[in-house]
Amino acid sequence: MCARRKRGRPRSLRLVLGIALIALSIGCGIGAYGLGAAIYRDLFAFPLETMRMGVTMGFLTAIVVFAQAMSRRLERAETDLLLTTVTVREFVVGIGLAVYSRVALPWLLPVCGGAIGFAAGVRSSATAVAIAVAVGGGVTLAAVIGAVIVFAKNLVPARITGVFRQGSVLRYALIGVIWLVGSVIVVVLPVDRVTELARRAPSAWVVDLGLIAVPEIDTEAVRGLSALVVLAVGIPSGAIAAITIADRVLGEEADAAELTSGSRSLVGDGLSRRLFGRYVSRPALTVARKRWVQERRISVAFFGAICFPLFGLTGISLYTSTVSDIPPIALVSIAFVCATGVGQGFGSEVLGAEYPVLPMTLTSASGREFIRGTVLAAVAVGAPPTALLTLGAGLVGSVGALEAVLITVASVVWCCCSVAVATALGMDVRYRDIYPMPYPFTSAMIYGEIGRASFIRLGLIGVALAAVSLPAAVASVPAVTEAATAVLGVPAPVVRSAAVLLTIGIALAVSKIAVDRAVETYAEYTLR
């Protein structure tokens, strides 16, 4: 009822859509009848293997569609109000039926038309029932799995947060790992191997179930009966799992876990105080700890720091898997994209992160301490994974251990340089140019600059770091290395190491200039 009222479609449009749906159903029936008749007369060879692969892809797509529709429905539902009048089981089943009716039921008539037409074409009335059971059961199972995923994704971060206190950070890190692994699998595994897996997946058994009564098609009865068992067991089991997980997520236990996630004083003792207390002033450490608390609750910086490197690391992974090695140019590229992501995540929106309390920040912290705290917050979090990834790739590849360590040190320095440059550029945003905006995948609001200026700033950060790391990148090119070796008469690792040392010195000088520039901008910043 709520969807129908919000839709705002006139009755004439509904009538047109209904007529179009009936016409589509008739067209599906006629086309399916022609296909069935051709198969019955041995005029057409049914592409069984292609159909199996297509059904697997369609099943995965249906899961995603139902999960997205369920997630949107839950965001708009008055959950707290409804749970005072109905049980969790009734709530989940009701929401599921509402989503199912919006997504799947409009296609019921065309499917039935196609099933009846195909059954008439192959002269088998049982085929219509088998196709209806196979399609209806597969779609229902996809809907149930989508509901389980929607509720489980709310349960898993709560469990992770209870252990690591970094649920949102780990969520984006997990997305990045899945992205990279998927990219490597696509290249490493042959195409025929992937298609074979899709054809033999349990979701492909639905094809054998739907066509089990057609003697002209060489289906496997064992797969068809197995699909029937999977549907008969999977649908009720998935529904029970969804209700059980929803009861855990929507109950008091999940609320208590969220409320007791643990907030600490920004000026008290803690791990950061023990690690950096002797080397960093208390005001700078307070700024860093404040930023870490913000990122633990809404990971704005981690979202930006992971999204950009995903594309770069994906390309590097594809390249290294093709050449079966990690050459020096790939190692330098890994350090570059990771360092750029750290700067873009933590420094580009430095004023947006402070916007709600920016007047207080400008009067309570000096520019030097604020910039140092921001750089510390970024480097302390972004440099360790960057260094570990760079060092691990260097030890696995053909680069020597000493050269790998040197590039790893350069990656840490590049992180500092990237954050310093990004902070200097981010301090140039005017106070009036910062607006509230929705945070991706949540209903939370964050602050940032809207328009192309923010994207230009992200590009400038990458360009600046690219200019800094240019000597190391150029020296990693085999042709350049060979030419330098022939002219200077020194080994190639020495040439590359000298270039890395040069870029480290450049990065330190640029970082000093960028920090001084950011401090000056901070001191002159006005709320106008």
PDB file of C-alpha atoms in Angstrom, residues 34-226:
ATOM      1  CA  GLY A  34       7.639 -22.177 -31.978  1.00  0.00           C
ATOM      2  CA  LEU A  35      10.810 -23.183 -30.130  1.00  0.00           C
ATOM      3  CA  GLY A  36       9.156 -26.279 -28.659  1.00  0.00           C
ATOM      4  CA  ALA A  37       7.716 -27.313 -32.001  1.00  0.00           C
ATOM      5  CA  ALA A  38      11.125 -26.985 -33.657  1.00  0.00           C
ATOM      6  CA  ILE A  39      12.692 -29.158 -30.949  1.00  0.00           C
ATOM      7  CA  TYR A  40       9.893 -31.720 -31.238  1.00  0.00           C
ATOM      8  CA  ARG A  41      10.463 -32.033 -34.998  1.00  0.00           C
ATOM      9  CA  ASP A  42      14.268 -32.194 -34.609  1.00  0.00           C
ATOM     10  CA  LEU A  43      14.670 -28.924 -36.467  1.00  0.00           C
ATOM     11  CA  PHE A  44      16.561 -27.202 -33.657  1.00  0.00           C
ATOM     12  CA  ALA A  45      19.202 -28.438 -31.174  1.00  0.00           C
ATOM     13  CA  PHE A  46      18.457 -27.011 -27.749  1.00  0.00           C
ATOM     14  CA  PRO A  47      21.604 -25.245 -26.336  1.00  0.00           C
ATOM     15  CA  LEU A  48      21.491 -27.029 -22.997  1.00  0.00           C
ATOM     16  CA  GLU A  49      24.992 -26.097 -21.798  1.00  0.00           C
ATOM     17  CA  THR A  50      24.513 -22.433 -22.690  1.00  0.00           C
ATOM     18  CA  MET A  51      21.184 -22.424 -20.876  1.00  0.00           C
ATOM     19  CA  ARG A  52      22.790 -23.890 -17.759  1.00  0.00           C
ATOM     20  CA  MET A  53      25.478 -21.208 -17.700  1.00  0.00           C
ATOM     21  CA  GLY A  54      22.893 -18.484 -18.302  1.00  0.00           C
ATOM     22  CA  VAL A  55      20.681 -19.759 -15.472  1.00  0.00           C
ATOM     23  CA  THR A  56      23.628 -19.656 -13.055  1.00  0.00           C
ATOM     24  CA  MET A  57      24.385 -16.056 -13.993  1.00  0.00           C
ATOM     25  CA  GLY A  58      20.703 -15.192 -13.749  1.00  0.00           C
ATOM     26  CA  PHE A  59      20.416 -16.825 -10.335  1.00  0.00           C
ATOM     27  CA  LEU A  60      23.310 -14.773  -8.965  1.00  0.00           C
ATOM     28  CA  THR A  61      21.827 -11.633 -10.482  1.00  0.00           C
ATOM     29  CA  ALA A  62      18.446 -12.395  -8.913  1.00  0.00           C
ATOM     30  CA  ILE A  63      20.080 -12.727  -5.497  1.00  0.00           C
ATOM     31  CA  VAL A  64      21.647  -9.278  -5.870  1.00  0.00           C
ATOM     32  CA  VAL A  65      18.373  -7.742  -7.079  1.00  0.00           C
ATOM     33  CA  PHE A  66      16.357  -9.209  -4.216  1.00  0.00           C
ATOM     34  CA  ALA A  67      19.008  -8.216  -1.660  1.00  0.00           C
ATOM     35  CA  GLN A  68      19.011  -4.608  -2.880  1.00  0.00           C
ATOM     36  CA  ALA A  69      15.207  -4.462  -2.936  1.00  0.00           C
ATOM     37  CA  MET A  70      15.007  -5.943   0.567  1.00  0.00           C
ATOM     38  CA  SER A  71      17.611  -3.492   1.861  1.00  0.00           C
ATOM     39  CA  ARG A  72      15.723  -0.514   0.425  1.00  0.00           C
ATOM     40  CA  ARG A  73      12.436  -1.791   1.856  1.00  0.00           C
ATOM     41  CA  LEU A  74      13.933  -2.212   5.315  1.00  0.00           C
ATOM     42  CA  GLU A  75      15.359   1.316   5.241  1.00  0.00           C
ATOM     43  CA  ARG A  76      11.889   2.750   4.585  1.00  0.00           C
ATOM     44  CA  ALA A  77       9.993   0.484   6.991  1.00  0.00           C
ATOM     45  CA  GLU A  78       9.087   1.729  10.448  1.00  0.00           C
ATOM     46  CA  THR A  79      10.834  -1.203  12.088  1.00  0.00           C
ATOM     47  CA  ASP A  80      10.552  -0.083  15.708  1.00  0.00           C
ATOM     48  CA  LEU A  81       6.878   0.725  15.272  1.00  0.00           C
ATOM     49  CA  LEU A  82       6.014  -2.513  13.466  1.00  0.00           C
ATOM     50  CA  LEU A  83       7.817  -4.697  16.011  1.00  0.00           C
ATOM     51  CA  THR A  84       5.508  -3.385  18.726  1.00  0.00           C
ATOM     52  CA  THR A  85       2.508  -4.886  16.905  1.00  0.00           C
ATOM     53  CA  VAL A  86       3.857  -8.002  15.167  1.00  0.00           C
ATOM     54  CA  THR A  87       6.525 -10.607  15.844  1.00  0.00           C
ATOM     55  CA  VAL A  88       9.881 -10.704  14.124  1.00  0.00           C
ATOM     56  CA  ARG A  89       8.759 -13.719  12.093  1.00  0.00           C
ATOM     57  CA  GLU A  90       5.701 -11.892  10.828  1.00  0.00           C
ATOM     58  CA  PHE A  91       7.783  -8.791  10.104  1.00  0.00           C
ATOM     59  CA  VAL A  92      10.377 -10.686   8.052  1.00  0.00           C
ATOM     60  CA  VAL A  93       7.799 -12.724   6.144  1.00  0.00           C
ATOM     61  CA  GLY A  94       5.701  -9.637   5.451  1.00  0.00           C
ATOM     62  CA  ILE A  95       8.653  -7.600   4.185  1.00  0.00           C
ATOM     63  CA  GLY A  96       9.785 -10.573   2.115  1.00  0.00           C
ATOM     64  CA  LEU A  97       6.362 -11.000   0.523  1.00  0.00           C
ATOM     65  CA  ALA A  98       6.191  -7.277  -0.248  1.00  0.00           C
ATOM     66  CA  VAL A  99       9.578  -7.387  -1.986  1.00  0.00           C
ATOM     67  CA  TYR A 100       8.727 -10.631  -3.790  1.00  0.00           C
ATOM     68  CA  SER A 101       5.454  -9.225  -5.068  1.00  0.00           C
ATOM     69  CA  ARG A 102       7.173  -6.097  -6.433  1.00  0.00           C
ATOM     70  CA  VAL A 103      10.137  -7.879  -8.056  1.00  0.00           C
ATOM     71  CA  ALA A 104       8.945 -11.340  -9.117  1.00  0.00           C
ATOM     72  CA  LEU A 105       5.156 -11.370  -9.484  1.00  0.00           C
ATOM     73  CA  PRO A 106       5.012  -8.962 -12.474  1.00  0.00           C
ATOM     74  CA  TRP A 107       6.940 -11.568 -14.465  1.00  0.00           C
ATOM     75  CA  LEU A 108       4.711 -14.458 -13.431  1.00  0.00           C
ATOM     76  CA  LEU A 109       2.296 -14.057 -16.344  1.00  0.00           C
ATOM     77  CA  PRO A 110       5.014 -14.022 -19.077  1.00  0.00           C
ATOM     78  CA  VAL A 111       6.687 -17.052 -17.489  1.00  0.00           C
ATOM     79  CA  CYS A 112       3.423 -18.965 -17.375  1.00  0.00           C
ATOM     80  CA  GLY A 113       2.701 -18.003 -20.989  1.00  0.00           C
ATOM     81  CA  GLY A 114       6.122 -19.205 -22.080  1.00  0.00           C
ATOM     82  CA  ALA A 115       5.800 -22.450 -20.094  1.00  0.00           C
ATOM     83  CA  ILE A 116       2.392 -23.252 -21.588  1.00  0.00           C
ATOM     84  CA  GLY A 117       3.542 -22.419 -25.099  1.00  0.00           C
ATOM     85  CA  PHE A 118       6.711 -24.506 -24.818  1.00  0.00           C
ATOM     86  CA  ALA A 119       4.780 -27.440 -23.350  1.00  0.00           C
ATOM     87  CA  ALA A 120       2.314 -27.261 -26.219  1.00  0.00           C
ATOM     88  CA  GLY A 121       5.159 -27.184 -28.707  1.00  0.00           C
ATOM     89  CA  VAL A 122       6.905 -30.284 -27.355  1.00  0.00           C
ATOM     90  CA  ARG A 123       3.574 -32.101 -26.837  1.00  0.00           C
ATOM     91  CA  SER A 124       4.109 -32.586 -23.097  1.00  0.00           C
ATOM     92  CA  SER A 125       1.693 -31.088 -20.580  1.00  0.00           C
ATOM     93  CA  ALA A 126       3.942 -32.067 -17.680  1.00  0.00           C
ATOM     94  CA  THR A 127       6.619 -29.729 -19.028  1.00  0.00           C
ATOM     95  CA  ALA A 128       4.511 -26.668 -18.181  1.00  0.00           C
ATOM     96  CA  VAL A 129       4.302 -27.771 -14.547  1.00  0.00           C
ATOM     97  CA  ALA A 130       8.017 -28.629 -14.441  1.00  0.00           C
ATOM     98  CA  ILE A 131       9.036 -25.231 -15.869  1.00  0.00           C
ATOM     99  CA  ALA A 132       6.731 -23.384 -13.478  1.00  0.00           C
ATOM    100  CA  VAL A 133       8.147 -25.299 -10.502  1.00  0.00           C
ATOM    101  CA  ALA A 134      11.747 -24.794 -11.639  1.00  0.00           C
ATOM    102  CA  VAL A 135      11.435 -21.075 -12.381  1.00  0.00           C
ATOM    103  CA  GLY A 136       9.239 -20.301  -9.393  1.00  0.00           C
ATOM    104  CA  GLY A 137      11.401 -22.324  -7.032  1.00  0.00           C
ATOM    105  CA  GLY A 138      14.642 -20.818  -8.314  1.00  0.00           C
ATOM    106  CA  VAL A 139      13.355 -17.269  -8.004  1.00  0.00           C
ATOM    107  CA  THR A 140      11.987 -17.956  -4.525  1.00  0.00           C
ATOM    108  CA  LEU A 141      15.283 -19.483  -3.406  1.00  0.00           C
ATOM    109  CA  ALA A 142      17.133 -16.417  -4.731  1.00  0.00           C
ATOM    110  CA  ALA A 143      14.754 -14.172  -2.783  1.00  0.00           C
ATOM    111  CA  VAL A 144      15.314 -16.158   0.408  1.00  0.00           C
ATOM    112  CA  ILE A 145      19.094 -16.080   0.002  1.00  0.00           C
ATOM    113  CA  GLY A 146      18.926 -12.339  -0.631  1.00  0.00           C
ATOM    114  CA  ALA A 147      16.986 -11.861   2.613  1.00  0.00           C
ATOM    115  CA  VAL A 148      19.539 -13.921   4.535  1.00  0.00           C
ATOM    116  CA  ILE A 149      22.374 -11.816   3.119  1.00  0.00           C
ATOM    117  CA  VAL A 150      20.636  -8.544   4.020  1.00  0.00           C
ATOM    118  CA  PHE A 151      20.130  -9.490   7.649  1.00  0.00           C
ATOM    119  CA  ALA A 152      23.479 -11.292   7.936  1.00  0.00           C
ATOM    120  CA  LYS A 153      25.436  -8.250   6.757  1.00  0.00           C
ATOM    121  CA  ASN A 154      24.000  -6.354   9.745  1.00  0.00           C
ATOM    122  CA  LEU A 155      24.926  -9.172  12.095  1.00  0.00           C
ATOM    123  CA  VAL A 156      28.501  -9.750  10.923  1.00  0.00           C
ATOM    124  CA  PRO A 157      29.753  -6.167  11.412  1.00  0.00           C
ATOM    125  CA  ALA A 158      28.279  -6.186  14.913  1.00  0.00           C
ATOM    126  CA  ARG A 159      30.208  -9.362  15.715  1.00  0.00           C
ATOM    127  CA  ILE A 160      33.396  -7.983  14.192  1.00  0.00           C
ATOM    128  CA  THR A 161      32.965  -4.679  15.989  1.00  0.00           C
ATOM    129  CA  GLY A 162      32.614  -6.503  19.263  1.00  0.00           C
ATOM    130  CA  VAL A 163      36.012  -8.127  18.727  1.00  0.00           C
ATOM    131  CA  PHE A 164      38.059  -5.653  16.703  1.00  0.00           C
ATOM    132  CA  ARG A 165      36.092  -2.417  17.195  1.00  0.00           C
ATOM    133  CA  GLN A 166      36.729  -1.623  13.526  1.00  0.00           C
ATOM    134  CA  GLY A 167      33.659  -3.023  11.752  1.00  0.00           C
ATOM    135  CA  SER A 168      33.335  -0.401   9.029  1.00  0.00           C
ATOM    136  CA  VAL A 169      37.058  -0.385   8.293  1.00  0.00           C
ATOM    137  CA  LEU A 170      37.165  -4.165   7.921  1.00  0.00           C
ATOM    138  CA  ARG A 171      34.084  -4.039   5.713  1.00  0.00           C
ATOM    139  CA  TYR A 172      35.813  -1.834   3.150  1.00  0.00           C
ATOM    140  CA  ALA A 173      39.030  -3.818   3.461  1.00  0.00           C
ATOM    141  CA  LEU A 174      37.039  -6.984   2.757  1.00  0.00           C
ATOM    142  CA  ILE A 175      35.508  -5.364  -0.333  1.00  0.00           C
ATOM    143  CA  GLY A 176      38.992  -4.523  -1.577  1.00  0.00           C
ATOM    144  CA  VAL A 177      40.296  -8.052  -0.994  1.00  0.00           C
ATOM    145  CA  ILE A 178      37.310  -9.595  -2.791  1.00  0.00           C
ATOM    146  CA  TRP A 179      37.791  -7.184  -5.697  1.00  0.00           C
ATOM    147  CA  LEU A 180      41.474  -8.071  -6.091  1.00  0.00           C
ATOM    148  CA  VAL A 181      40.935 -11.819  -5.703  1.00  0.00           C
ATOM    149  CA  GLY A 182      38.132 -11.745  -8.254  1.00  0.00           C
ATOM    150  CA  SER A 183      40.286  -9.824 -10.727  1.00  0.00           C
ATOM    151  CA  VAL A 184      43.123 -12.316 -10.388  1.00  0.00           C
ATOM    152  CA  ILE A 185      40.773 -15.302 -10.704  1.00  0.00           C
ATOM    153  CA  VAL A 186      39.308 -13.940 -13.921  1.00  0.00           C
ATOM    154  CA  VAL A 187      42.790 -13.804 -15.472  1.00  0.00           C
ATOM    155  CA  VAL A 188      44.389 -16.887 -13.895  1.00  0.00           C
ATOM    156  CA  LEU A 189      41.524 -19.318 -14.495  1.00  0.00           C
ATOM    157  CA  PRO A 190      40.846 -20.148 -18.147  1.00  0.00           C
ATOM    158  CA  VAL A 191      37.534 -18.985 -19.580  1.00  0.00           C
ATOM    159  CA  ASP A 192      36.435 -22.530 -20.319  1.00  0.00           C
ATOM    160  CA  ARG A 193      37.108 -23.477 -16.709  1.00  0.00           C
ATOM    161  CA  VAL A 194      34.900 -20.644 -15.440  1.00  0.00           C
ATOM    162  CA  THR A 195      32.080 -21.557 -17.824  1.00  0.00           C
ATOM    163  CA  GLU A 196      32.367 -25.183 -16.817  1.00  0.00           C
ATOM    164  CA  LEU A 197      31.974 -24.251 -13.156  1.00  0.00           C
ATOM    165  CA  ALA A 198      28.898 -22.196 -14.030  1.00  0.00           C
ATOM    166  CA  ARG A 199      27.388 -25.104 -15.949  1.00  0.00           C
ATOM    167  CA  ARG A 200      27.947 -27.599 -13.127  1.00  0.00           C
ATOM    168  CA  ALA A 201      26.812 -25.322 -10.282  1.00  0.00           C
ATOM    169  CA  PRO A 202      23.718 -26.471  -8.333  1.00  0.00           C
ATOM    170  CA  SER A 203      21.822 -23.468  -9.684  1.00  0.00           C
ATOM    171  CA  ALA A 204      22.209 -24.937 -13.193  1.00  0.00           C
ATOM    172  CA  TRP A 205      20.317 -28.059 -12.118  1.00  0.00           C
ATOM    173  CA  VAL A 206      17.126 -26.019 -12.406  1.00  0.00           C
ATOM    174  CA  VAL A 207      17.399 -26.371 -16.193  1.00  0.00           C
ATOM    175  CA  ASP A 208      17.327 -30.167 -15.895  1.00  0.00           C
ATOM    176  CA  LEU A 209      14.337 -29.928 -13.581  1.00  0.00           C
ATOM    177  CA  GLY A 210      12.359 -27.708 -15.952  1.00  0.00           C
ATOM    178  CA  LEU A 211      13.102 -29.867 -19.014  1.00  0.00           C
ATOM    179  CA  ILE A 212      12.984 -33.258 -17.349  1.00  0.00           C
ATOM    180  CA  ALA A 213       9.751 -34.232 -19.160  1.00  0.00           C
ATOM    181  CA  VAL A 214      11.074 -33.398 -22.648  1.00  0.00           C
ATOM    182  CA  PRO A 215      12.518 -36.587 -24.197  1.00  0.00           C
ATOM    183  CA  GLU A 216      14.001 -34.677 -27.153  1.00  0.00           C
ATOM    184  CA  ILE A 217      16.411 -32.810 -24.842  1.00  0.00           C
ATOM    185  CA  ASP A 218      19.256 -34.793 -23.301  1.00  0.00           C
ATOM    186  CA  THR A 219      18.837 -33.726 -19.676  1.00  0.00           C
ATOM    187  CA  GLU A 220      20.126 -35.546 -16.594  1.00  0.00           C
ATOM    188  CA  ALA A 221      17.312 -36.840 -14.396  1.00  0.00           C
ATOM    189  CA  VAL A 222      19.601 -37.020 -11.363  1.00  0.00           C
ATOM    190  CA  ARG A 223      20.342 -33.300 -11.585  1.00  0.00           C
ATOM    191  CA  GLY A 224      16.674 -32.479 -12.016  1.00  0.00           C
ATOM    192  CA  LEU A 225      15.628 -34.478  -8.973  1.00  0.00           C
ATOM    193  CA  SER A 226      18.554 -33.018  -7.005  1.00  0.00           C
TER     194      SER A 226
END
